[in-house]
Coordinates of C-alpha atoms in Angstrom, one line a residue:
M246 CA 23.6 -21.4 11.1
E247 CA 23.4 -25.1 10.4
H248 CA 21.2 -26.2 7.5
P249 CA 19.7 -29.7 8.1
A250 CA 19.7 -32.1 5.2
A251 CA 16.5 -32.0 3.1
P252 CA 14.0 -34.7 4.3
P253 CA 13.7 -37.7 2.0
A254 CA 10.2 -36.8 0.9
S255 CA 11.2 -33.3 -0.3
L256 CA 10.8 -32.2 -3.9
T257 CA 13.4 -30.7 -6.2
R258 CA 12.8 -27.6 -8.2
R259 CA 12.2 -29.6 -11.4
R260 CA 9.7 -31.8 -9.6
F261 CA 7.9 -28.8 -8.2
R262 CA 7.6 -27.4 -11.7
G263 CA 6.2 -30.7 -12.9
A264 CA 3.9 -31.0 -10.0
A265 CA 2.6 -27.5 -10.6
A266 CA 1.5 -28.6 -14.0
A267 CA -0.1 -31.8 -12.8
T268 CA -3.6 -32.1 -11.2
A269 CA -2.4 -34.3 -8.3
L270 CA 0.6 -35.7 -6.7
G271 CA 1.9 -39.2 -7.4
A272 CA -0.1 -42.1 -6.0
A273 CA 2.7 -43.5 -3.9
W274 CA 3.2 -40.1 -2.2
S275 CA -0.6 -39.8 -1.6
A276 CA -0.7 -43.3 0.0
R277 CA 2.3 -42.5 2.2
R278 CA 0.6 -39.4 3.5
A279 CA -3.0 -40.5 3.6
A280 CA -2.8 -42.1 7.1
A281 CA -1.4 -39.0 8.8
A282 CA -3.2 -36.3 6.8
P283 CA -6.6 -35.0 7.9
P284 CA -9.6 -35.4 5.6
R285 CA -9.0 -31.9 4.4
R286 CA -5.8 -30.0 4.8
P287 CA -6.2 -26.5 6.3
N288 CA -6.4 -23.4 4.2
V289 CA -3.5 -20.9 4.6
I290 CA -3.7 -17.1 4.5
V291 CA -0.5 -15.1 4.9
I292 CA -1.2 -11.4 5.6
Y293 CA 1.8 -9.3 5.0
T294 CA 1.5 -5.6 5.9
D295 CA 3.9 -2.9 4.7
D296 CA 6.0 -0.6 6.9
Q297 CA 4.0 -1.3 10.1
G298 CA 5.8 -0.3 13.3
C299 CA 6.6 -3.1 15.7
V300 CA 4.2 -1.9 18.4
D301 CA 1.6 -0.5 16.0
A302 CA -1.4 -2.6 17.0
G303 CA -3.6 -2.6 20.1
C304 CA -2.5 -6.1 21.0
Y305 CA 1.1 -4.8 21.0
G306 CA 0.3 -2.1 23.5
A307 CA -0.6 0.8 21.2
K308 CA -3.3 2.6 23.3
D309 CA -3.9 5.2 20.6
L310 CA -4.7 2.8 17.8
A311 CA -8.0 1.1 17.0
T312 CA -7.1 -2.3 15.6
P313 CA -10.0 -4.6 16.8
N314 CA -9.6 -7.2 14.1
L315 CA -5.8 -7.6 14.7
D316 CA -6.5 -7.8 18.4
A317 CA -9.2 -10.4 17.8
L318 CA -6.7 -12.4 15.6
A319 CA -4.2 -12.4 18.4
A320 CA -6.9 -13.4 20.9
R321 CA -7.6 -16.4 18.7
G322 CA -3.9 -17.3 18.3
V323 CA -0.3 -16.9 19.3
R324 CA 1.4 -13.6 19.3
F325 CA 5.2 -13.2 19.2
T326 CA 7.1 -10.4 21.0
Q327 CA 10.6 -11.2 19.6
F328 CA 9.8 -11.7 15.9
Y329 CA 12.1 -10.6 13.1
A330 CA 11.6 -9.7 9.5
P331 CA 14.1 -11.3 7.1
A332 CA 15.2 -7.7 6.1
A333 CA 14.7 -4.1 7.0
V334 CA 13.2 -3.3 3.5
C335 CA 10.5 -4.6 1.2
S336 CA 11.8 -6.9 -1.5
P337 CA 14.3 -9.0 0.5
S338 CA 11.8 -9.4 3.3
R339 CA 9.3 -10.8 0.9
A340 CA 11.9 -13.1 -0.6
G341 CA 12.7 -14.5 2.8
L342 CA 9.1 -15.0 3.7
L343 CA 8.2 -16.9 0.5
T344 CA 11.3 -19.1 0.3
G345 CA 12.2 -19.7 3.9
R346 CA 15.7 -18.7 3.1
Y347 CA 17.8 -15.7 4.0
P348 CA 17.2 -13.0 1.3
L349 CA 20.9 -13.1 0.3
R350 CA 20.8 -16.8 -0.2
A351 CA 17.6 -16.4 -2.2
G352 CA 19.3 -13.9 -4.5
V353 CA 17.5 -10.7 -3.4
P354 CA 20.0 -8.6 -1.4
N355 CA 18.0 -5.4 -1.7
N356 CA 14.9 -3.9 -3.3
V357 CA 14.5 -5.1 -6.9
G358 CA 14.1 -2.9 -9.9
D359 CA 12.9 -3.7 -13.4
K360 CA 15.7 -6.1 -14.4
N361 CA 16.0 -8.6 -11.6
G362 CA 13.7 -10.3 -9.1
L363 CA 13.3 -13.5 -7.2
P364 CA 15.3 -16.0 -9.2
G365 CA 13.3 -18.7 -10.9
A366 CA 15.4 -21.4 -9.3
E367 CA 14.0 -20.5 -5.9
I368 CA 11.1 -22.5 -4.5
T369 CA 8.3 -20.4 -3.1
M370 CA 5.5 -21.3 -0.6
A371 CA 3.1 -21.1 -3.5
E372 CA 5.0 -23.8 -5.4
V373 CA 5.1 -26.0 -2.2
F374 CA 1.4 -25.7 -1.7
H375 CA 0.5 -26.0 -5.3
A376 CA 2.4 -29.2 -5.5
A377 CA 0.3 -30.5 -2.6
G378 CA -2.9 -29.8 -4.5
Y379 CA -3.7 -26.3 -3.1
A380 CA -5.2 -23.5 -5.2
T381 CA -2.8 -20.6 -4.8
A382 CA -3.2 -16.8 -5.1
H383 CA -1.2 -13.7 -4.7
I384 CA -3.3 -10.6 -4.0
G385 CA -1.7 -7.2 -3.4
K386 CA 1.9 -6.0 -3.6
W387 CA 4.5 -8.2 -5.3
H388 CA 7.9 -6.2 -5.5
L389 CA 9.8 -9.3 -6.5
G390 CA 10.4 -8.7 -10.1
Q391 CA 8.7 -7.5 -13.3
A392 CA 10.3 -9.8 -15.9
P393 CA 8.1 -12.6 -17.1
D394 CA 10.0 -15.3 -15.2
T395 CA 9.8 -13.4 -11.9
L396 CA 6.1 -12.6 -12.0
P397 CA 3.7 -14.3 -9.5
N398 CA 2.3 -16.7 -12.0
A399 CA 5.8 -17.9 -12.8
Q400 CA 6.5 -18.4 -9.0
G401 CA 3.7 -20.9 -8.2
F402 CA 0.6 -18.7 -8.0
D403 CA -2.4 -19.8 -10.0
H404 CA -4.0 -16.4 -9.6
S405 CA -2.4 -13.0 -9.1
F406 CA -3.9 -9.5 -8.7
G407 CA -2.1 -6.4 -7.6
H408 CA 0.9 -4.2 -8.3
L409 CA 4.4 -5.3 -9.2
G410 CA 6.3 -2.3 -7.9
G411 CA 7.0 -1.1 -4.4
C412 CA 3.9 1.1 -3.9
I413 CA 1.0 2.7 -5.8
D414 CA -1.5 5.5 -5.3
N415 CA -4.5 3.6 -3.8
Y416 CA -7.0 5.3 -6.2
S417 CA -5.2 5.9 -9.5
H418 CA -3.0 2.8 -9.1
F419 CA -0.1 4.6 -10.5
F420 CA 3.5 4.2 -9.3
Y421 CA 4.6 7.8 -8.7
W422 CA 8.3 8.1 -8.4
S423 CA 11.0 10.0 -10.2
G424 CA 9.3 9.3 -13.6
P425 CA 8.1 8.3 -15.9
N426 CA 5.1 7.5 -13.8
R427 CA 3.3 4.3 -14.8
H428 CA 0.0 2.5 -14.1
D429 CA 0.7 -0.6 -12.1
L430 CA -2.3 -2.9 -11.6
Q431 CA -2.3 -6.4 -13.1
R432 CA -4.3 -9.6 -13.0
N433 CA -2.4 -12.6 -14.1
G434 CA 0.1 -10.6 -16.1
E435 CA -2.4 -8.5 -17.9
E436 CA -3.0 -4.8 -17.1
V437 CA -6.4 -4.0 -15.7
F438 CA -8.0 -0.7 -14.9
H439 CA -10.1 0.2 -11.9
G440 CA -9.5 3.9 -11.7
G441 CA -10.9 5.6 -8.6
R442 CA -11.5 2.3 -6.7
F443 CA -9.7 2.1 -3.4
F444 CA -7.0 -0.6 -3.7
P445 CA -7.5 -2.2 -0.3
D446 CA -11.2 -2.7 -1.2
L447 CA -10.2 -4.2 -4.5
M448 CA -7.9 -6.6 -2.7
V449 CA -10.7 -7.8 -0.4
E450 CA -13.1 -8.3 -3.3
E451 CA -10.5 -10.3 -5.2
A452 CA -9.6 -12.4 -2.2
S453 CA -13.3 -13.0 -1.4
Q454 CA -13.9 -14.2 -4.9
F455 CA -10.9 -16.5 -4.7
I456 CA -12.0 -17.9 -1.4
E457 CA -15.6 -18.4 -2.6
S458 CA -14.3 -20.2 -5.7
H459 CA -12.2 -22.6 -3.6
K460 CA -14.3 -23.0 -0.5
D461 CA -14.5 -26.8 -1.0
S462 CA -10.8 -27.5 -1.4
P463 CA -7.7 -26.2 0.3
F464 CA -6.2 -22.9 -0.8
F465 CA -3.1 -20.8 -0.1
L466 CA -3.6 -17.0 -0.2
Y467 CA -0.7 -14.5 0.0
F468 CA -2.5 -11.3 1.0
A469 CA 0.2 -8.7 0.7
M470 CA -1.2 -5.4 1.8
N471 CA 0.4 -2.1 0.6
T472 CA -0.7 -0.5 3.9
P473 CA 0.4 1.4 5.9
H474 CA 3.1 2.1 3.3
Y475 CA 2.9 5.7 1.9
P476 CA 1.0 7.4 0.5
Y477 CA -1.1 7.6 3.7
Q478 CA -4.6 7.3 2.3
G479 CA -6.8 6.1 5.2
D480 CA -10.6 6.0 5.2
E481 CA -12.2 9.4 5.8
E482 CA -14.0 8.1 8.8
W483 CA -10.8 6.9 10.4
L484 CA -9.1 10.3 9.6
R485 CA -12.0 12.0 11.4
Y486 CA -11.8 9.6 14.3
Y487 CA -8.2 10.3 15.0
R488 CA -8.4 14.1 14.4
D489 CA -11.4 14.3 16.8
K490 CA -9.3 12.5 19.3
G491 CA -6.5 15.1 18.9
T492 CA -4.0 12.6 17.5
P493 CA -1.0 14.8 16.4
Y494 CA 0.3 14.9 12.8
P495 CA 1.7 12.7 11.2
R496 CA 0.5 10.0 13.7
D497 CA -3.1 10.8 12.7
L498 CA -2.5 10.0 9.0
Y499 CA -0.6 6.8 9.8
A500 CA -3.1 5.7 12.5
A501 CA -6.0 6.1 10.1
F502 CA -4.2 3.9 7.5
V503 CA -3.5 1.3 10.1
S504 CA -7.1 1.2 11.2
T505 CA -8.1 1.1 7.5
L506 CA -6.0 -2.0 7.0
D507 CA -7.4 -3.5 10.1
T508 CA -10.9 -3.0 8.8
R509 CA -10.0 -4.9 5.6
I510 CA -8.5 -7.8 7.6
G511 CA -11.8 -7.9 9.4
R512 CA -13.7 -8.2 6.2
L513 CA -11.5 -11.0 5.1
V514 CA -12.2 -12.9 8.3
E515 CA -15.9 -12.2 7.9
K516 CA -15.8 -13.9 4.5
L517 CA -14.2 -17.0 6.1
T518 CA -16.7 -17.0 8.9
G519 CA -19.6 -16.7 6.6
L520 CA -18.4 -19.7 4.6
G521 CA -17.8 -21.7 7.7
L522 CA -14.0 -21.8 7.0
L523 CA -12.5 -19.9 9.9
E524 CA -11.7 -23.0 11.9
D525 CA -10.3 -24.7 8.8
T526 CA -7.9 -21.8 8.0
I527 CA -4.5 -21.0 9.4
I528 CA -4.0 -17.2 9.3
V529 CA -0.5 -15.7 9.6
F530 CA 0.0 -12.0 10.1
Q531 CA 3.3 -10.2 9.9
A532 CA 4.8 -6.9 8.9
D533 CA 7.6 -6.8 6.3
N534 CA 9.8 -4.3 8.3
G535 CA 9.6 -1.4 10.6
H536 CA 7.8 1.9 10.0
S537 CA 9.0 4.5 7.5
V538 CA 10.4 7.9 8.3
E539 CA 10.9 8.8 4.6
E540 CA 9.8 12.2 3.3
R541 CA 6.8 10.6 1.5
A542 CA 5.8 9.1 4.8
H543 CA 5.7 12.6 6.3
F544 CA 8.9 11.7 8.1
G545 CA 7.1 9.3 10.4
G546 CA 3.8 8.4 12.1
G547 CA 4.7 4.9 13.0
D548 CA 6.1 3.7 16.4
A549 CA 8.9 1.4 17.3
G550 CA 8.2 1.6 21.0
P551 CA 11.4 1.1 23.1
H552 CA 13.3 0.0 20.0
R553 CA 15.8 2.1 18.0
A554 CA 15.4 3.4 14.5
A555 CA 13.0 2.3 11.7
K556 CA 12.7 0.8 8.2
F557 CA 16.1 0.4 6.4
S558 CA 17.9 -0.1 9.7
M559 CA 19.3 -3.2 11.4
F560 CA 18.6 -1.7 14.8
E561 CA 15.5 -3.4 16.3
G562 CA 13.1 -0.7 15.1
G563 CA 13.8 -1.7 11.5
I564 CA 13.6 -5.5 11.8
R565 CA 11.5 -6.4 14.8
V566 CA 7.9 -6.8 13.7
P567 CA 4.5 -7.8 14.9
A568 CA 3.6 -11.4 14.1
V569 CA 0.6 -13.6 14.9
I570 CA -0.6 -17.0 13.9
S571 CA -4.1 -18.4 14.4
W572 CA -5.8 -21.7 13.8
P573 CA -8.8 -22.0 16.0
G574 CA -9.1 -25.3 17.8
Q575 CA -5.7 -26.5 16.7
L576 CA -3.2 -24.0 18.1
P577 CA -3.3 -22.2 21.5
E578 CA -5.5 -19.2 21.7
G579 CA -4.7 -15.9 23.4
E580 CA -1.1 -16.8 24.2
V581 CA 2.1 -14.9 23.9
R582 CA 5.6 -16.2 22.9
E583 CA 8.8 -14.5 23.9
Q584 CA 11.0 -16.9 22.0
V585 CA 12.8 -15.5 18.9
G586 CA 11.1 -16.1 15.6
H587 CA 11.9 -15.1 12.1
G588 CA 10.0 -14.5 8.8
C589 CA 11.8 -17.4 7.2
D590 CA 10.3 -19.7 9.8
W591 CA 6.8 -19.6 8.3
M592 CA 7.8 -21.9 5.4
P593 CA 8.8 -24.9 7.5
T594 CA 6.1 -24.1 10.1
L595 CA 3.3 -24.1 7.6
V596 CA 4.7 -27.2 5.8
E597 CA 4.6 -29.0 9.1
L598 CA 1.2 -27.8 10.2
C599 CA -0.4 -28.7 6.9
G600 CA 1.5 -32.0 6.4
V601 CA 2.8 -31.1 2.9
T602 CA 6.1 -32.0 1.3
P603 CA 8.9 -29.5 2.0
P604 CA 11.1 -28.1 -0.7
D605 CA 14.4 -29.6 -1.6
A606 CA 16.4 -26.6 -0.5
A607 CA 18.6 -25.5 2.4
L608 CA 16.1 -23.6 4.5
D609 CA 17.3 -21.0 7.0
G610 CA 13.9 -21.0 8.7
K611 CA 13.1 -23.3 11.6
S612 CA 9.7 -24.8 12.4
L613 CA 8.0 -22.9 15.1
V614 CA 5.5 -25.7 15.8
P615 CA 7.2 -26.7 19.1
V616 CA 7.1 -23.1 20.3
L617 CA 3.5 -22.7 19.2
R618 CA 2.5 -25.8 21.1
S619 CA 4.4 -24.9 24.3
G620 CA 5.6 -21.6 25.8
E621 CA 8.4 -23.7 27.4
A622 CA 9.9 -24.8 24.2
P623 CA 13.4 -23.4 23.4
T624 CA 14.0 -20.7 20.9
P625 CA 14.7 -22.5 17.6
H626 CA 17.5 -20.2 16.5
D627 CA 21.0 -20.1 17.9
V628 CA 22.1 -17.5 15.5
L629 CA 20.3 -15.1 13.1
H630 CA 21.8 -13.1 10.2
W631 CA 20.7 -10.1 8.2
H632 CA 22.5 -8.5 5.2
T633 CA 21.1 -5.7 3.0
G634 CA 22.9 -4.0 0.1
M635 CA 26.1 -4.7 -1.7
G636 CA 29.8 -4.1 -1.4
P637 CA 31.9 -3.1 1.6
R638 CA 29.3 -0.6 2.9
A639 CA 26.4 -3.1 3.0
Q640 CA 24.6 -3.1 6.3
W641 CA 24.6 -6.4 8.2
A642 CA 23.8 -7.8 11.6
V643 CA 24.2 -11.0 13.5
R644 CA 22.4 -12.0 16.7
R645 CA 23.6 -14.8 19.0
G646 CA 21.7 -15.2 22.2
D647 CA 21.2 -11.7 23.7
W648 CA 24.3 -10.3 21.9
K649 CA 23.9 -8.5 18.6
L650 CA 26.5 -7.0 16.3
I651 CA 25.6 -4.6 13.5
G652 CA 28.0 -3.7 10.7
N653 CA 27.7 -0.3 9.0
P654 CA 24.6 0.6 11.0
V655 CA 22.2 3.3 9.9
D656 CA 19.6 5.1 12.0
P657 CA 17.1 7.0 9.8
V658 CA 15.3 8.4 12.8
H659 CA 18.5 10.0 14.3
P660 CA 21.0 10.0 11.4
D661 CA 23.5 12.1 13.2
S662 CA 23.7 9.8 16.2
L663 CA 26.3 7.4 14.6
T664 CA 30.0 8.2 14.0
R665 CA 32.8 6.3 12.4
A666 CA 33.4 4.7 15.8
D667 CA 30.1 2.9 15.4
E668 CA 30.9 1.1 12.2
L669 CA 30.7 -2.1 14.4
F670 CA 27.9 -1.6 16.9
L671 CA 27.6 -4.2 19.7
C672 CA 24.8 -4.4 22.2
N673 CA 23.2 -6.8 24.6
L674 CA 19.5 -6.8 24.1
A675 CA 18.7 -8.2 27.5
Q676 CA 20.4 -5.2 29.1
D677 CA 19.7 -2.5 26.5
I678 CA 16.6 -3.1 24.4
G679 CA 16.9 0.4 23.0
E680 CA 20.5 -0.2 21.7
T681 CA 21.6 3.1 23.2
R682 CA 25.2 2.2 24.0
N683 CA 27.8 0.7 21.7
L684 CA 29.7 -1.9 23.7
A685 CA 32.2 -2.8 20.9
G686 CA 35.1 -1.1 22.7
E687 CA 34.3 -2.9 26.0
H688 CA 33.9 -6.4 24.5
P689 CA 36.4 -6.8 21.7
E690 CA 36.3 -10.6 22.0
R691 CA 32.6 -10.6 21.6
V692 CA 32.9 -8.4 18.5
K693 CA 35.5 -10.8 17.1
E694 CA 33.3 -13.8 17.7
L695 CA 30.2 -12.3 16.1
K696 CA 32.1 -10.8 13.1
A697 CA 33.6 -14.2 12.5
L698 CA 30.2 -15.8 12.5
H699 CA 29.0 -13.2 9.9
E700 CA 32.0 -13.7 7.7
A701 CA 31.7 -17.5 7.7
W702 CA 28.0 -17.2 6.9
L703 CA 28.7 -14.7 4.1
S704 CA 31.1 -17.1 2.5
E705 CA 28.2 -19.5 2.0
M706 CA 26.1 -17.0 0.1
P707 CA 25.9 -16.8 -3.7
P708 CA 27.6 -13.9 -5.5
E709 CA 25.7 -10.6 -5.0
R710 CA 23.9 -9.1 -7.9
E711 CA 22.2 -5.8 -8.5
G712 CA 18.5 -5.5 -8.0

């Protein structure tokens, strides 16, 4: 993919750091922007859900799920049907979202551990908006590093509340894994304790306080929900609702958690409405990757619809995700876009919509503003790339037009469905949306073309490092 030269008004990393410490941008920059900028720039809220299947919302056709608030958000905005996460797993997906760059380029090839995280040299959305005078907050899951220079407050967020690891129990706020188990709830780098309080409720309370405190000036809020990621801990009333309907296990557990997250999104919107801020706020909603079929997720519950596989996979079920953007009165309402979009696109899209200075970095994302304005606008991407993991067995994919090639594919839903003959898996999505047949043997020239694109792209990437 080609990377356009950075615009003349863009800021370098050093200037972003300086701007983050200042109370305002330079007078010359302000004067240059004043004529075009509205009296007040819009607020921005990015809602990122965790392990939500690509059709798991009523507005995406799920007839067995109650998601009235997500459905209302889609009715007030633009909903995408071919939207891709930057990765099929948590950390790299979040790195792509926050930087507008492919996760491999941003230095996050896989889930991060205790040692590494999002490199400090990367410019995040939070830094971009902070430099433009926005108050910035991260609330929820981080999963981009636990070292001091990788924490949210070091990555452009004025305020941070949530957990640093990949998941927590929603009541004890402990990270339960292979041990030693640890308490993982922090506010601005300091451990805090709210034992017994439901984490999604704590998130809404923290976000509401942040919004209230900054209701008179623009703010950027990254609302990174840990739902419906396991452990499935939905509201009791939603569990009863689905069990009374006869929803089978484990769909009942998952569905209750999806409706639980939907309720919290509704409360966030209610806060905006009560303060008269809804029409002044851009809301982006996206899932980080497909649904999980891990043991801790009861081996499923989510739904990829006609798409193959789930989280961890480069098949569509792992990377195609629900995505909606709403800005009442400024963007179309109740419209659907079939053009291809990507999680890295939100950085340039929001920069353009808000009229703020873009980062001085090679962005892989493309502005979706033309597509948002018109359903007739062309898809902004000629080629898309994914790459997760390290070494020769890393899983990767490239899509050009309707053709998609996957290297070293995995299918956690049907792990025995792939053989050595499928190490390069070619499909045409227009003809086989379920990726049921490997066409590599029938179209060797297409395989050669797409593999060459991947190898050329890979040669541009920085050296891989362990997470």
